[in-house]
Amino acid sequence: MSADSAPHASRKSKQTQAPPKDVAELHGELVREVRAHDYRYYVENDPTISDRDYDALYQKLRDLEAAFPALVTDDSPTQRVSDSLRTDLRKVRHVVPMISLDNTYNREQLADFVRRVKQGLPENAEVRYCVEPKLDGGSVELVYRNGSLVEASTRGDGIQGEEITANARTIRSLPLTIPIADPVTLRAEVVIYRKDLTAINEAREQEGEAPFANPRNAASGSLRMLDPRVVAKRRLRAMVWQVVEGQAFAASHSQALERAHTLGLPTHGLHKVAEDLEGVIRAIEGIEEKRKDYPFEIDGAVVKVDDFQQQQILGNTSKFPRWAIAYKFGAERATTRVLDILVQVGRTGALTPVAVLQPVELAGTTVSRASLHNQEIIDTLDVRIGDSVSIEKAGEIIPQVVAVDASQRSGKEVAYLMPRACPVCGTASVRTEGEVLLRCPNVRCPAIVKAAIVYFSRRFAMDIDHLGESLVDQLVESGLVGDVSDLYTLTLEKVAALERMGKKSAANLLAGILASKDQPFDRLLTGLGIESLGQVAAGQLAQEVRSLPDLLNLSREALEEKATAIHGFGPKMVESLVRYVFDPDKRSLLQKLQALGVSRPMPQVAEVAEGPLSGLSFCVTGVLSRKREDIHTDIRNAGGSIQERVTQGTSYLVIGEKVGKTKLDAAKKHGAKLLTEAELDALLKK
Ligand code: IVH
């Protein structure tokens, strides 16, 4: 189905004359027909007409509305895509907090959950459980009043979300009206089907944009976009998993899902009601077995006490409901063949072996490469070219080779040894003492230069719009750019002369570059990619040395002294920083950037004498509802300090979703307390 992005018929044009009765009837009929086809396509996955016929029908409706604008109502299918561009996403408070679920990973933990549920309810209470897939997308809250969809918001930090009504209206599985006058607040997961993601990613790659790593990122990123016309092209679909006014709506969760379905709301329709632990486990197994057949991604199952009254008796802990739990599936694995092993040269010159794989589907994306990390890992796994291997997604993003099936060998497999020279520039590789990694030491190696420029332009660094990877390749290969300072000397003529580059794209690129000059100094420090100096450390350093001229004015000793005094700066970081700033090549790069006026001094922050977080240090990790830098700023403004790593003395580890085990282990080891985003907000508000 196309027609997603068709601008709506002008609602503003005046129509004084009421349309004739038969025209109004025809309009009503067309609206019903388009809605029915939307439902069949987006909810039932069972279209009964071709895309072309659908488009013709939709066009007929639009033409009719163009001729009789008085017919246009807010819930006409033509009114899904608003063409007004927004400048921000307003914050909305959820009436009931959107808390998340505790996780279980095995039978024993599920048995514990069932036991806790029983203990929390009157003796001999009969408990039924509703088991359903845990959909992997972005969660939203949808508010219907008097039968109309009036507000949609993201989960945000669970307390407050971002208002995204215009974007939600573009989701064609979501009715704009439902036949019920009572207020209904729903929670749903917005997902992208795997097949749709493939098409979106192909288009993005053609545009020089980075593909989405998985449908979840694509869905949640799309929901927060500012232009509903672009959102409409993302083929988002919603599936309801909770009715907030449950008790007034139905007697149990499963009944609420079924009633939602009969009202025309999209549900997954995959829930099963189970009587006991064994039934719960069977239902979970059933879901896991079919996981690959669903057109969307799931990352587990959710087990809920079905009866709403029982849910209420059980209530919530400070973090999770006591009446529901998630069961997370293990990382997905796939089997494929290693066609070749290549070496990739990274920003720091690190040479990383990468397995080129026979393309295979894994957790929603087609995987054709997997990292092999270093020679030691290749040797330990004994991976050879031609081998049949198992791959897994670590943290669901970067695929890794986890095992070799030696029984599949024919004898023709070829063992692999890392080359002695950089595959891109041919310079002999070096190994830093104590490291397994090999590096290309040539600072002018085109691969290193390209990677450094891409890093420099990333969103968390200089945030240069319109500078995709393929354009960086072109700029470096054409000799226009040899280091990041050359970006600032590009001219319209030079850029427009590149292949496949029009005047307009060239002008966009130059505007993006020019705008980046005004980034504060900490962004520049981040973008330089100085080893061991991440975003947080760059921010800390920029608080001490506030501008590029200040940095260049410091003597080696003074820089060393200042850096050493920064909390969390170990000897390795100080050494790497001083080495960078006093390396003749790097120094001349910094001087060029200074002469070009790149980056502005850090704004003076009012000294926080006493704030609610004074004396406390925080490390922030995981996927959060807001930009990490913004959270850092709030913490600093409240008197707290930020640390890149959890160390002795870290007071709190602020955790978002998908927190790595290393950080959690470190928090345990050093006694740092865990804090959710909502809890941090509560502290900040004190
Ligand atoms: S029920 C009180 N059901 O998982 C919490 N959540 O960790 C009720 N999710 O934010 C959550 N599919 O985005 C529930 N079938 C499902 C779900 C589901 C996905 C997500 C949801 C929520 C997160 C909770």
Coordinates of N, CA and C in Angstrom, one line a residue, residues 349-458:
G349 N 43.1 3.0 14.1 CA 44.1 2.2 13.3 C 44.0 0.7 13.7
A350 N 43.1 0.4 14.6 CA 43.0 -1.0 15.0 C 42.6 -1.8 13.8
L351 N 43.2 -3.0 13.6 CA 42.9 -3.9 12.5 C 42.0 -5.0 13.1
T352 N 40.7 -5.0 12.6 CA 39.8 -6.0 13.2 C 39.4 -7.0 12.1
P353 N 39.6 -8.3 12.4 CA 39.2 -9.3 11.4 C 37.7 -9.4 11.4
V354 N 37.1 -9.5 10.2 CA 35.7 -9.6 10.0 C 35.3 -10.7 9.1
A355 N 34.4 -11.6 9.6 CA 34.0 -12.7 8.7 C 33.0 -12.3 7.7
V356 N 33.2 -12.5 6.5 CA 32.2 -12.3 5.4 C 31.4 -13.5 5.3
L357 N 30.1 -13.4 5.6 CA 29.2 -14.6 5.7 C 28.3 -14.7 4.5
Q358 N 27.9 -15.9 4.3 CA 26.7 -16.2 3.4 C 25.6 -15.5 4.1
P359 N 24.9 -14.5 3.4 CA 23.9 -13.8 4.1 C 22.8 -14.7 4.8
V360 N 22.5 -14.3 6.0 CA 21.5 -15.2 6.8 C 20.6 -14.2 7.6
E361 N 19.4 -14.7 7.8 CA 18.4 -13.9 8.7 C 18.8 -14.1 10.1
L362 N 18.9 -13.1 10.9 CA 19.1 -13.2 12.3 C 18.4 -12.1 13.1
A363 N 17.5 -12.5 14.0 CA 16.8 -11.5 14.8 C 16.3 -10.3 14.0
G364 N 15.8 -10.6 12.8 CA 15.1 -9.5 12.1 C 16.0 -8.8 11.1
T365 N 17.3 -9.1 11.0 CA 18.0 -8.4 10.0 C 18.8 -9.4 9.2
T366 N 19.2 -9.1 8.0 CA 20.1 -10.0 7.2 C 21.5 -9.7 7.6
V367 N 22.2 -10.7 8.0 CA 23.6 -10.5 8.5 C 24.5 -11.1 7.4
S368 N 25.5 -10.3 7.0 CA 26.5 -10.8 6.1 C 27.9 -10.6 6.6
R369 N 28.0 -10.0 7.8 CA 29.4 -9.8 8.4 C 29.3 -10.1 9.8
A370 N 30.4 -10.6 10.4 CA 30.4 -10.7 11.9 C 31.8 -10.4 12.3
S371 N 31.9 -9.8 13.5 CA 33.3 -9.4 14.0 C 34.0 -10.7 14.5
L372 N 35.3 -10.8 14.3 CA 36.0 -11.9 14.9 C 37.0 -11.3 15.9
H373 N 37.0 -10.0 16.1 CA 37.7 -9.3 17.2 C 39.3 -9.3 17.0
N374 N 39.9 -10.5 17.1 CA 41.4 -10.5 17.0 C 41.9 -11.9 16.7
Q375 N 43.2 -12.0 16.5 CA 43.7 -13.3 16.1 C 43.5 -14.4 17.2
E376 N 43.6 -13.9 18.5 CA 43.4 -14.8 19.6 C 42.0 -15.5 19.5
I377 N 41.0 -14.7 19.2 CA 39.7 -15.3 19.2 C 39.5 -16.2 18.0
I378 N 40.1 -15.8 16.9 CA 40.1 -16.7 15.7 C 40.7 -18.0 16.0
D379 N 41.8 -18.0 16.8 CA 42.5 -19.2 17.1 C 41.7 -20.0 18.1
T380 N 41.2 -19.4 19.1 CA 40.4 -20.1 20.1 C 39.2 -20.8 19.5
L381 N 38.5 -20.1 18.6 CA 37.3 -20.7 18.0 C 37.7 -21.7 16.9
D382 N 39.0 -21.5 16.4 CA 39.5 -22.2 15.2 C 38.6 -21.9 14.0
V383 N 38.3 -20.7 13.7 CA 37.5 -20.4 12.6 C 38.3 -20.4 11.3
R384 N 37.9 -21.1 10.3 CA 38.6 -21.1 9.0 C 37.7 -20.6 7.9
I385 N 38.3 -20.1 6.8 CA 37.5 -19.7 5.7 C 36.8 -20.9 5.1
G386 N 35.5 -20.9 4.9 CA 34.8 -22.1 4.4 C 34.0 -22.8 5.5
D387 N 34.3 -22.4 6.8 CA 33.7 -23.1 7.9 C 32.2 -22.8 8.0
S388 N 31.5 -23.8 8.5 CA 30.1 -23.6 8.9 C 30.1 -23.1 10.4
V389 N 29.5 -21.9 10.6 CA 29.6 -21.3 11.9 C 28.2 -20.9 12.5
S390 N 28.2 -20.8 13.8 CA 27.0 -20.2 14.5 C 27.2 -18.8 14.8
I391 N 26.3 -17.9 14.5 CA 26.4 -16.5 14.9 C 25.3 -16.1 15.8
E392 N 25.6 -15.1 16.6 CA 24.7 -14.6 17.6 C 24.8 -13.1 17.6
K393 N 23.7 -12.5 18.0 CA 23.8 -11.0 18.1 C 24.1 -10.7 19.6
A394 N 25.2 -10.0 19.8 CA 25.6 -9.5 21.1 C 24.8 -8.2 21.4
G395 N 24.1 -8.2 22.4 CA 23.3 -7.0 22.7 C 22.4 -6.7 21.5
E396 N 22.2 -7.7 20.7 CA 21.3 -7.7 19.5 C 21.7 -6.7 18.4
I397 N 22.9 -6.2 18.5 CA 23.3 -5.3 17.4 C 24.5 -5.8 16.6
I398 N 25.6 -6.1 17.2 CA 26.7 -6.6 16.4 C 26.8 -8.1 16.4
P399 N 26.7 -8.7 15.2 CA 26.7 -10.1 15.2 C 28.1 -10.7 15.5
Q400 N 28.2 -11.8 16.2 CA 29.5 -12.4 16.5 C 29.5 -13.9 16.1
V401 N 30.6 -14.4 15.7 CA 30.8 -15.8 15.5 C 31.0 -16.4 16.9
V402 N 30.1 -17.4 17.2 CA 30.2 -18.0 18.6 C 30.7 -19.4 18.6
A403 N 30.6 -20.1 17.4 CA 31.0 -21.5 17.4 C 31.2 -22.0 16.0
V404 N 32.1 -23.0 15.9 CA 32.4 -23.6 14.5 C 31.9 -25.0 14.6
D405 N 31.2 -25.4 13.5 CA 30.8 -26.8 13.4 C 31.8 -27.6 12.6
A406 N 32.8 -28.1 13.3 CA 33.9 -28.8 12.7 C 33.5 -30.1 11.9
S407 N 32.3 -30.6 12.3 CA 31.9 -31.8 11.6 C 31.5 -31.6 10.2
Q408 N 31.3 -30.3 9.8 CA 30.9 -30.0 8.5 C 32.1 -29.8 7.6
R409 N 33.3 -29.9 8.1 CA 34.5 -29.6 7.3 C 34.7 -30.6 6.1
S410 N 35.1 -30.0 5.0 CA 35.4 -30.9 3.9 C 36.9 -31.1 3.7
G411 N 37.7 -30.3 4.5 CA 39.2 -30.4 4.4 C 39.7 -29.2 3.5
K412 N 38.8 -28.5 2.8 CA 39.3 -27.4 2.0 C 39.3 -26.1 2.7
E413 N 38.9 -26.1 4.0 CA 38.8 -24.8 4.7 C 40.2 -24.3 4.9
V414 N 40.3 -23.0 4.9 CA 41.7 -22.3 5.0 C 41.8 -21.6 6.3
A415 N 42.8 -21.9 7.1 CA 43.1 -21.2 8.4 C 43.5 -19.8 8.1
Y416 N 43.3 -18.9 9.1 CA 43.5 -17.5 8.8 C 44.6 -16.9 9.7
L417 N 45.5 -16.1 9.2 CA 46.4 -15.4 10.0 C 46.3 -13.9 9.6
M418 N 46.3 -13.1 10.6 CA 46.2 -11.6 10.4 C 47.4 -11.2 9.5
P419 N 47.1 -10.3 8.5 CA 48.3 -9.9 7.7 C 49.2 -9.0 8.5
R420 N 50.5 -8.9 8.0 CA 51.5 -8.1 8.8 C 51.3 -6.6 8.4
A421 N 50.6 -6.4 7.3 CA 50.5 -5.0 6.8 C 49.1 -4.5 6.8
C422 N 48.9 -3.2 6.9 CA 47.5 -2.7 6.8 C 47.0 -3.0 5.4
P423 N 45.8 -3.6 5.3 CA 45.2 -3.9 4.0 C 44.9 -2.7 3.2
V424 N 44.8 -1.6 3.8 CA 44.4 -0.4 3.0 C 45.6 0.4 2.5
C425 N 46.6 0.7 3.4 CA 47.7 1.5 2.9 C 49.0 0.7 2.8
G426 N 49.0 -0.5 3.3 CA 50.2 -1.4 3.1 C 51.3 -1.2 4.2
T427 N 51.1 -0.2 5.1 CA 52.1 0.0 6.1 C 52.2 -1.2 7.1
A428 N 53.4 -1.5 7.5 CA 53.5 -2.7 8.4 C 52.8 -2.4 9.7
S429 N 52.0 -3.4 10.2 CA 51.2 -3.2 11.4 C 52.1 -3.4 12.6
V430 N 51.6 -2.8 13.7 CA 52.3 -2.8 15.0 C 51.4 -3.3 16.1
R431 N 52.1 -3.9 17.1 CA 51.3 -4.3 18.2 C 51.7 -3.6 19.5
T432 N 50.8 -2.9 20.1 CA 51.2 -2.1 21.3 C 51.4 -3.2 22.4
E433 N 52.4 -2.9 23.2 CA 52.7 -3.9 24.3 C 51.5 -4.2 25.1
G434 N 51.3 -5.4 25.5 CA 50.2 -5.8 26.4 C 48.9 -5.8 25.7
E435 N 48.8 -5.6 24.4 CA 47.5 -5.6 23.7 C 47.5 -6.7 22.7
V436 N 46.4 -7.3 22.4 CA 46.2 -8.3 21.4 C 46.1 -7.7 20.1
L437 N 45.6 -6.4 20.1 CA 45.3 -5.7 18.8 C 46.4 -5.4 18.0
L438 N 46.3 -5.5 16.7 CA 47.3 -5.0 15.8 C 46.8 -3.7 15.3
R439 N 47.7 -2.8 15.0 CA 47.2 -1.4 14.5 C 48.0 -1.0 13.2
C440 N 47.4 -0.2 12.4 CA 48.1 0.5 11.3 C 48.6 1.8 11.9
P441 N 50.0 2.0 11.9 CA 50.5 3.2 12.5 C 50.5 4.4 11.6
N442 N 50.0 4.3 10.4 CA 50.1 5.4 9.4 C 48.9 6.3 9.6
V443 N 49.2 7.5 10.2 CA 48.1 8.5 10.5 C 47.4 9.0 9.2
R444 N 48.1 8.8 8.1 CA 47.5 9.3 6.8 C 46.8 8.1 6.1
C445 N 46.7 7.0 6.7 CA 46.0 5.8 6.0 C 44.6 6.2 5.7
P446 N 44.2 6.1 4.4 CA 42.8 6.6 4.1 C 41.7 6.0 4.9
A447 N 41.9 4.7 5.3 CA 40.8 4.1 6.1 C 40.7 4.8 7.5
I448 N 41.9 5.2 8.1 CA 41.8 5.9 9.4 C 41.3 7.3 9.2
V449 N 41.7 7.9 8.2 CA 41.2 9.3 7.9 C 39.7 9.3 7.8
K450 N 39.2 8.3 7.0 CA 37.7 8.3 6.7 C 37.0 8.0 8.0
A451 N 37.5 7.0 8.8 CA 36.8 6.7 10.0 C 36.8 7.8 11.0
A452 N 38.0 8.6 11.0 CA 38.1 9.7 11.9 C 37.1 10.8 11.6
I453 N 36.9 11.0 10.3 CA 35.9 12.0 9.8 C 34.5 11.6 10.2
V454 N 34.2 10.4 9.9 CA 32.8 9.9 10.2 C 32.6 10.1 11.7
Y455 N 33.6 9.7 12.5 CA 33.4 9.9 14.0 C 33.2 11.3 14.4
F456 N 34.0 12.2 13.8 CA 34.0 13.6 14.1 C 32.6 14.2 13.8
S457 N 31.9 13.6 12.8 CA 30.6 14.2 12.4 C 29.5 13.6 13.1
R458 N 29.7 12.5 13.9 CA 28.6 11.8 14.5 C 27.8 12.7 15.4

